[in-house]
XYZ file of C-alpha atoms in Angstrom:
573
model
C 101.036 119.195 107.694
C 104.083 119.128 105.361
C 104.041 116.774 102.320
C 106.578 114.425 103.942
C 104.340 114.016 106.994
C 101.336 113.295 104.799
C 103.328 110.663 102.896
C 104.434 108.958 106.112
C 100.864 108.985 107.421
C 99.599 107.461 104.165
C 102.302 104.774 104.285
C 101.377 103.860 107.873
C 97.682 103.709 106.967
C 98.315 101.411 104.012
C 100.617 99.208 106.111
C 97.969 98.871 108.795
C 95.379 97.885 106.180
C 97.661 95.204 104.766
C 99.307 93.841 107.869
C 96.456 93.935 110.391
C 93.591 92.302 108.470
C 92.155 90.755 111.625
C 90.689 94.126 112.499
C 87.918 93.547 109.967
C 86.098 91.173 112.345
C 87.647 92.168 115.658
C 84.207 93.423 116.699
C 82.703 89.945 116.304
C 80.071 90.958 113.742
C 80.392 87.729 111.779
C 76.795 87.052 110.762
C 77.874 86.552 107.131
C 79.480 83.238 108.074
C 76.721 81.906 110.320
C 76.202 78.946 108.009
C 79.783 77.843 107.393
C 81.206 79.169 110.685
C 84.452 79.709 108.778
C 86.500 82.935 109.088
C 87.338 84.512 105.723
C 91.019 84.898 106.567
C 92.407 83.610 103.246
C 94.064 80.639 104.971
C 92.857 77.165 105.829
C 91.686 76.189 109.283
C 93.845 74.031 111.537
C 93.551 70.242 111.405
C 95.710 69.466 114.432
C 94.198 68.734 117.832
C 92.447 71.788 119.231
C 93.441 73.261 122.605
C 89.838 74.387 123.119
C 86.947 72.523 124.694
C 83.164 72.947 124.958
C 81.211 71.554 127.899
C 77.700 71.806 129.356
C 76.449 71.466 132.916
C 74.055 68.668 131.905
C 73.505 66.052 129.216
C 69.696 66.211 129.229
C 67.176 69.024 128.911
C 63.514 69.861 128.565
C 61.962 72.474 126.247
C 62.198 75.897 127.877
C 65.101 74.871 130.129
C 68.349 76.854 130.388
C 71.706 75.098 129.964
C 75.116 76.504 130.881
C 77.682 76.239 128.029
C 81.376 76.903 128.742
C 84.186 77.423 126.209
C 87.644 76.937 127.722
C 91.152 76.654 126.348
C 94.640 75.769 127.468
C 95.829 78.774 125.458
C 94.230 82.151 124.830
C 91.921 82.942 121.914
C 90.968 86.238 120.252
C 87.649 85.326 118.663
C 84.939 82.676 118.567
C 81.500 81.826 117.156
C 79.220 79.512 119.132
C 75.976 77.884 117.892
C 73.584 75.042 118.736
C 72.228 72.804 115.947
C 70.052 69.756 115.420
C 72.308 66.765 116.091
C 70.054 64.380 114.171
C 70.515 66.366 110.937
C 74.243 66.692 110.395
C 73.791 68.509 107.099
C 71.691 71.257 108.641
C 73.102 74.745 109.184
C 69.987 76.011 110.969
C 70.518 77.155 114.549
C 68.446 75.900 117.489
C 67.369 77.914 120.539
C 68.689 81.200 121.883
C 71.524 82.318 124.157
C 71.777 84.596 127.169
C 75.021 86.343 128.123
C 76.690 86.202 131.514
C 79.366 88.795 130.695
C 78.623 91.411 128.041
C 82.235 92.574 128.006
C 83.441 89.227 126.665
C 80.622 88.137 124.361
C 77.707 89.398 122.289
C 74.569 87.899 120.738
C 74.123 87.543 116.980
C 71.148 87.012 114.694
C 71.758 84.071 112.354
C 69.275 83.099 109.632
C 66.898 85.786 111.011
C 66.874 83.880 114.299
C 67.585 86.495 116.968
C 70.150 85.691 119.693
C 70.871 82.307 118.080
C 74.676 82.638 118.166
C 77.403 84.107 120.367
C 80.662 85.758 119.344
C 83.462 87.911 120.764
C 83.220 91.672 121.197
C 86.881 92.481 120.529
C 90.184 90.754 119.845
C 91.157 90.923 123.497
C 92.747 87.664 124.620
C 90.727 85.353 126.854
C 90.725 81.701 127.887
C 87.122 81.146 129.019
C 83.628 82.215 128.038
C 80.405 81.149 129.778
C 76.913 81.621 128.279
C 73.393 80.241 128.848
C 71.546 78.322 126.119
C 67.751 78.427 126.210
C 65.953 75.400 124.753
C 62.994 76.344 122.506
C 59.534 74.850 122.866
C 59.939 72.973 119.576
C 63.485 71.796 120.338
C 64.704 68.677 118.505
C 65.366 65.568 120.520
C 69.129 65.960 120.165
C 71.081 69.214 120.178
C 74.801 69.598 119.529
C 76.945 72.667 120.155
C 79.577 73.835 117.679
C 82.243 76.510 118.006
C 84.843 78.107 115.742
C 87.810 79.553 117.627
C 90.441 82.040 116.387
C 93.779 82.021 118.207
C 95.160 84.624 115.841
C 94.350 85.789 112.317
C 95.965 82.851 110.517
C 95.503 80.235 113.268
C 91.942 79.065 113.844
C 89.750 75.975 114.160
C 86.452 75.721 112.281
C 83.234 74.213 113.639
C 84.683 72.202 116.501
C 82.031 69.691 117.651
C 80.890 70.059 121.244
C 78.722 67.948 123.515
C 75.377 66.489 122.444
C 72.470 66.899 124.867
C 69.206 64.966 124.714
C 65.641 65.657 125.767
C 64.542 63.791 128.879
C 63.388 60.293 127.993
C 65.428 60.101 124.785
C 68.063 57.374 124.781
C 71.475 58.713 123.660
C 72.492 57.320 120.301
C 74.661 58.439 117.395
C 73.092 60.849 114.925
C 71.111 59.038 112.270
C 72.397 58.931 108.735
C 70.405 60.602 106.042
C 68.415 58.293 103.801
C 70.289 57.461 100.616
C 68.269 58.070 97.459
C 68.449 55.754 94.428
C 70.872 56.792 91.665
C 69.623 59.747 89.656
C 68.784 59.262 85.985
C 68.060 61.446 82.982
C 65.019 59.327 82.105
C 61.984 61.576 81.954
C 63.926 64.723 81.065
C 61.724 66.876 78.853
C 58.674 64.765 79.699
C 58.070 64.834 83.447
C 60.911 67.126 84.560
C 63.184 69.864 83.250
C 66.890 69.051 83.044
C 70.184 70.836 82.466
C 72.918 68.407 81.344
C 76.597 68.706 80.542
C 77.657 67.154 78.254
C 74.312 67.147 76.459
C 72.559 63.801 76.564
C 74.625 62.354 79.440
C 73.078 60.170 82.142
C 74.233 60.568 85.793
C 73.313 56.940 86.400
C 75.982 55.792 83.936
C 78.512 58.646 83.975
C 79.823 60.086 87.290
C 81.267 63.043 85.347
C 77.817 64.029 84.077
C 76.693 67.399 85.439
C 72.984 67.033 86.056
C 70.244 69.274 87.409
C 66.564 68.338 87.311
C 63.471 70.224 88.479
C 60.142 68.474 89.073
C 57.073 70.427 90.267
C 55.088 68.587 92.953
C 51.332 68.338 93.292
C 48.544 69.455 90.999
C 48.924 73.053 92.159
C 52.730 72.999 91.815
C 53.250 74.312 95.334
C 56.776 72.893 95.635
C 59.632 71.702 93.438
C 61.967 68.711 93.804
C 65.545 69.429 92.776
C 68.095 66.722 91.941
C 71.759 67.630 91.579
C 74.646 65.380 90.517
C 78.285 65.816 89.540
C 81.889 64.680 90.194
C 82.590 64.190 93.905
C 85.707 66.359 94.124
C 84.302 68.780 96.695
C 81.004 70.488 96.043
C 78.410 70.930 93.335
C 75.953 73.802 93.270
C 73.368 75.552 91.171
C 72.036 79.088 91.279
C 68.963 80.994 90.182
C 70.006 84.263 88.558
C 68.166 87.137 86.929
C 70.943 87.450 84.326
C 74.022 85.626 83.050
C 76.327 87.301 85.576
C 77.390 86.006 88.956
C 75.951 88.172 91.716
C 72.652 88.555 93.589
C 71.941 84.860 93.060
C 69.945 82.304 95.042
C 72.392 79.402 95.483
C 71.888 75.771 96.527
C 74.951 73.711 97.440
C 75.832 70.077 98.079
C 79.198 70.027 99.864
C 81.210 66.893 100.551
C 82.456 66.653 104.129
C 84.399 63.430 104.562
C 81.924 60.631 103.996
C 78.898 62.921 104.362
C 77.240 65.677 102.327
C 75.957 68.994 103.641
C 73.000 70.457 101.737
C 72.205 74.138 102.194
C 70.928 77.285 100.540
C 72.930 80.519 100.401
C 73.120 83.888 98.724
C 75.913 85.290 96.553
C 75.942 89.074 96.493
C 78.794 89.343 93.966
C 81.910 87.455 92.991
C 82.261 86.461 96.643
C 81.868 83.507 98.974
C 78.322 82.271 99.680
C 76.595 84.122 102.496
C 73.745 83.315 104.915
C 73.982 79.542 104.513
C 70.976 77.748 105.968
C 68.493 74.980 105.303
C 65.565 77.352 105.618
C 62.795 76.172 103.291
C 64.509 72.906 102.354
C 62.827 69.592 103.156
C 63.093 65.898 102.244
C 66.867 66.325 102.031
C 68.631 63.221 100.695
C 72.181 62.707 99.500
C 74.376 60.004 98.034
C 78.142 59.487 97.622
C 78.980 56.612 95.307
C 80.871 55.710 92.120
C 82.826 58.968 92.142
C 79.706 61.153 92.090
C 78.040 63.424 94.614
C 74.253 63.546 94.437
C 71.673 65.363 96.524
C 67.934 65.811 96.410
C 65.653 68.211 98.244
C 62.261 69.867 98.017
C 61.530 73.592 98.247
C 58.200 75.449 98.293
C 57.526 77.702 95.331
C 56.837 80.539 97.771
C 58.350 80.556 101.245
C 56.619 81.726 104.394
C 58.475 84.704 105.933
C 60.600 84.667 102.814
C 64.068 86.195 102.948
C 65.129 88.614 100.230
C 67.821 86.148 99.181
C 65.293 83.364 98.467
C 63.575 83.731 95.128
C 60.080 82.570 94.168
C 60.175 79.580 91.835
C 57.334 80.766 89.589
C 59.622 83.326 87.929
C 62.045 83.075 84.988
C 65.720 82.605 85.875
C 68.988 81.734 84.208
C 70.408 78.556 85.730
C 74.042 78.304 86.802
C 75.584 74.858 87.412
C 79.103 74.598 88.806
C 81.428 72.535 90.956
C 84.751 72.904 92.736
C 86.962 71.848 95.604
C 86.061 71.958 99.276
C 88.039 71.268 102.427
C 86.538 69.923 105.626
C 83.074 70.557 104.220
C 83.777 74.246 103.523
C 83.549 76.025 100.196
C 84.929 79.336 101.517
C 88.487 79.472 100.149
C 87.859 77.633 96.885
C 86.616 78.943 93.573
C 84.735 76.790 91.128
C 86.968 74.563 88.996
C 85.485 75.629 85.653
C 83.440 78.399 84.185
C 79.867 77.744 85.353
C 77.504 76.064 82.941
C 74.906 78.755 82.178
C 71.593 77.984 80.519
C 71.239 79.575 77.104
C 67.882 81.101 78.061
C 65.963 81.863 81.224
C 63.589 79.199 82.510
C 60.470 79.281 84.680
C 61.159 76.633 87.323
C 57.501 75.599 87.498
C 57.097 75.799 83.713
C 56.617 72.966 81.211
C 59.261 70.183 81.210
C 62.134 70.744 78.795
C 65.741 69.793 78.235
C 67.828 72.925 78.675
C 71.075 73.622 76.912
C 73.964 75.517 78.448
C 77.397 76.868 77.658
C 80.572 77.302 79.685
C 82.343 79.474 77.121
C 80.776 82.811 76.117
C 80.971 83.491 72.371
C 82.674 86.840 72.942
C 85.517 85.165 74.884
C 85.903 82.490 72.210
C 86.233 85.292 69.645
C 88.857 86.929 71.863
C 90.916 83.737 72.030
C 90.598 83.072 68.300
C 91.686 86.610 67.338
C 94.651 86.574 69.745
C 95.866 83.204 68.471
C 95.377 84.310 64.851
C 97.358 87.483 65.521
C 100.325 85.928 67.304
C 100.440 82.402 65.936
C 99.972 83.410 62.280
C 100.113 87.014 61.111
C 102.648 88.247 63.666
C 104.964 85.260 63.285
C 104.822 85.281 59.465
C 105.397 89.038 59.351
C 108.471 88.750 61.563
C 109.902 85.848 59.542
C 109.395 87.745 56.255
C 111.353 90.766 57.517
C 114.108 88.684 59.110
C 114.860 86.090 56.449
C 113.225 86.841 53.085
C 114.687 90.213 52.122
C 117.162 88.651 49.625
C 114.347 86.933 47.728
C 112.945 90.264 46.521
C 116.041 92.505 46.319
C 114.773 94.928 43.682
C 111.058 94.167 43.198
C 108.722 96.903 44.388
C 105.052 97.101 45.277
C 103.269 100.452 45.492
C 106.565 102.291 45.620
C 108.182 100.145 48.311
C 110.094 96.895 48.276
C 107.905 93.811 48.248
C 109.258 92.325 51.519
C 108.646 95.597 53.350
C 105.061 95.934 52.120
C 104.272 92.321 53.105
C 105.918 92.771 56.528
C 104.183 96.065 57.226
C 100.787 94.781 56.111
C 100.983 91.676 58.295
C 102.160 93.590 61.361
C 99.456 96.259 60.993
C 96.940 93.427 60.734
C 98.467 91.868 63.870
C 98.091 95.093 65.843
C 94.513 95.537 64.591
C 93.554 91.997 65.639
C 95.254 92.523 69.015
C 93.358 95.757 69.682
C 89.994 94.180 68.802
C 90.749 91.036 70.831
C 91.996 93.131 73.762
C 88.719 95.048 73.969
C 86.412 92.013 73.897
C 87.062 90.792 77.493
C 86.348 94.285 78.797
C 83.006 94.243 77.011
C 82.362 90.808 78.526
C 83.483 91.626 82.086
C 82.299 95.230 81.946
C 85.431 96.272 83.783
C 89.099 95.624 84.524
C 90.290 92.147 85.516
C 92.962 91.567 88.139
C 94.437 88.397 86.650
C 97.955 88.235 85.234
C 96.652 87.337 81.780
C 95.090 90.788 81.362
C 98.324 92.466 82.410
C 100.266 90.472 79.808
C 97.735 91.449 77.122
C 98.081 95.086 78.195
C 101.863 94.951 77.732
C 101.555 93.121 74.396
C 99.119 95.724 73.070
C 101.332 98.668 74.007
C 104.543 97.070 72.753
C 102.989 96.024 69.444
C 101.677 99.552 68.868
C 105.050 101.106 69.740
C 106.878 98.641 67.490
C 104.730 99.749 64.552
C 104.940 103.526 65.056
C 108.485 103.938 66.421
C 110.424 106.354 64.190
C 113.920 107.802 64.489
C 116.017 109.759 62.028
C 119.131 107.710 62.850
C 118.688 104.312 61.233
C 120.748 102.216 63.670
C 118.723 103.515 66.640
C 115.502 102.646 64.827
C 116.779 99.153 63.982
C 117.738 98.340 67.565
C 114.571 99.863 69.033
C 112.356 98.069 66.527
C 114.092 94.741 67.131
C 114.057 95.105 70.929
C 110.410 96.130 71.234
C 109.352 93.463 68.753
C 111.221 90.746 70.660
C 109.689 91.784 73.997
C 106.248 91.831 72.375
C 106.663 88.292 71.050
C 107.863 86.985 74.428
C 104.944 88.595 76.261
C 102.535 87.304 73.611
C 103.740 83.743 74.233
C 103.301 84.251 78.005
C 99.794 85.668 77.434
C 98.846 82.668 75.284
C 99.986 80.195 77.937
C 98.015 82.065 80.598
C 95.018 82.616 78.342
C 94.409 78.989 77.361
C 93.880 78.174 81.055
C 91.184 80.805 81.543
C 87.961 79.278 82.834
C 85.958 81.219 80.242
C 87.786 79.306 77.479
C 86.948 75.661 78.211
C 89.857 74.181 76.258
C 90.772 70.536 76.926
C 93.653 70.319 79.352
C 96.462 69.364 79.320
C 96.215 68.868 75.544
C 95.780 72.562 74.790
C 98.969 73.369 76.718
C 100.854 70.556 74.977
C 99.753 71.799 71.557
C 100.899 75.323 72.357
C 104.238 74.036 73.666
C 104.649 72.075 70.431
C 103.859 75.147 68.340
C 106.296 77.392 70.221
C 109.000 74.704 69.995
C 108.404 74.271 66.253
C 108.460 78.033 65.645
C 111.676 78.485 67.637
C 113.304 75.552 65.798
C 112.145 76.890 62.415
C 113.591 80.314 63.120
C 116.808 78.793 64.397
C 117.200 76.799 61.164
C 116.439 79.895 59.101
C 119.035 81.800 61.124
C 121.638 79.110 60.436
C 120.708 79.129 56.753
C 120.984 82.924 56.665
C 124.406 82.794 58.315
C 125.663 80.108 55.886
C 124.358 82.009 52.878
C 125.870 85.195 54.258
C 129.274 83.578 54.564
C 129.027 82.276 51.014
C 128.025 85.721 49.780
C 130.889 87.370 51.668
C 133.373 84.798 50.275
C 132.090 85.291 46.730
C 132.278 89.056 47.197
C 135.912 88.803 48.317
C 136.767 86.644 45.296
C 135.120 89.146 42.967
C 137.004 92.011 44.620
C 140.322 90.138 44.258
C 139.610 89.362 40.591
C 138.653 92.933 39.858
C 141.835 94.182 41.542
C 143.957 91.774 39.469
C 142.267 92.824 36.237
C 142.801 96.474 37.091
C 146.479 95.891 37.812
C 147.018 93.983 34.543
C 145.117 96.580 32.575
C 147.173 99.345 34.134
C 150.395 97.532 33.267
C 149.230 96.918 29.713
C 148.285 100.548 29.260
C 151.592 101.613 30.727
C 153.468 99.368 28.224
C 151.564 100.805 25.256
C 152.356 104.328 26.378
C 156.085 103.495 26.618
C 156.167 102.036 23.069
C 154.558 105.187 21.686
C 157.162 107.337 23.447
C 160.042 105.204 21.971
C 158.590 105.514 18.457
C 158.340 109.295 18.779
C 161.952 109.483 19.946
C 163.176 107.360 17.014
C 161.340 109.550 14.555
C 163.005 112.703 15.890
C 166.460 111.094 15.732
C 165.961 110.250 12.083
C 165.041 113.832 11.383
C 168.285 114.994 12.905
């Protein structure tokens, strides 16, 4: 194939990858979202009235009975995910019963939470308006079962977890789902004595401060066969903690309390990397309680130290782990599209969950990132700015003084700018050591440009002086502008927990002051330059007048000498 054909083929392939993202889950293999039932389509689900409807052929059932479930719509849909859950436990994400297909061309069975055939999804993105399946009630079925479905009309148009009908076991009177028991307000009393706690800020009490981030762990029983966890934080969306083998996000056992209107959903999940939580379920969780009050979200649950039929994503609690504590925004009870609001609070050392009670300390800002920020600010708020000002406005103050064979102003300027580049290089490398790789955020790109421009500005050489002057000035100006942009982006990095918006206001004030200071120095330089040029013109005029007078005087003396010589010769004659 000729090179042009290969290029066209590559362009088409890339376009398909970017413009047809729905193909990722067109086959209906969506087990990663069994818990949340939310498509990872990078857009929010619809909140308007849904054109889709779930119905059953009966409102009552007995264990072992089969119930027909029908999904219909007034408009077509391309994908769906159907589950049955315990209606009495609204926070549960555990599926109930199994399904049987009536048409294998339209639907397929999925295994959710290691529960085979517990969910139904589409087999392709072919358009359809009706799907019929059979739900089989288990022998240990709860008294109330509710069906839920997520429906995708198209990639960016979908409804998440639409509630369907509730069916009841025979002899059970229909009634609204019961509310979870509300626990008393959590408190930090007993931290370090009867329970282990992680607090931020240190010493805070969730009973008094709704902005207190609080995690407590209390082993139960003389044999410590289970642990009670209490979690509290600001009620802006969700709060979660994770058990991790290291201080890096990834391969972590996560427990989340997610606000959903006036309720809270409590579940466990697994995070395989810097991704959304996967495999959400309530497997292993018991005595689940939650509370929404006074601007705080609080939840409490118990978990065995070792789980029966334990999943790989659930860790034993008799091991040492680093603890992550974080929070963030959620929409309609879903965490999916939201990142945490701040850098997670990470315990300074690993902790055995069943170990002796202690008060743990944590940090949101790694030391290496604080060093990065300090070096960058030192380079571009001090050494770089002073070095530029020295070269631009202080040359006349040392017109003839030299230092090590060069003019003083040049040596000071060069020393400060070399120091600036050195600090920039060191600071630039630190985040890569911290992240152990390249970051995709704009801040890193700005730093990359600043580093290259600052290096070029130092080493640029040209034998024609005016080209060097313009190149040096242009590159230096671009470097300073990009450095300011990098600082504004950098102070909002989650790994630098600077107080906002005060940090931004301080930086705005500094940039304004620096610009004003340079502007005043520029005006002063222009005024002094005009005075110098005026004085120079006056000196030139005076020198010209003196030269003319001297020339005339000399000319007169020469004429007198010539007259005297002529008179002397006449006398001789």
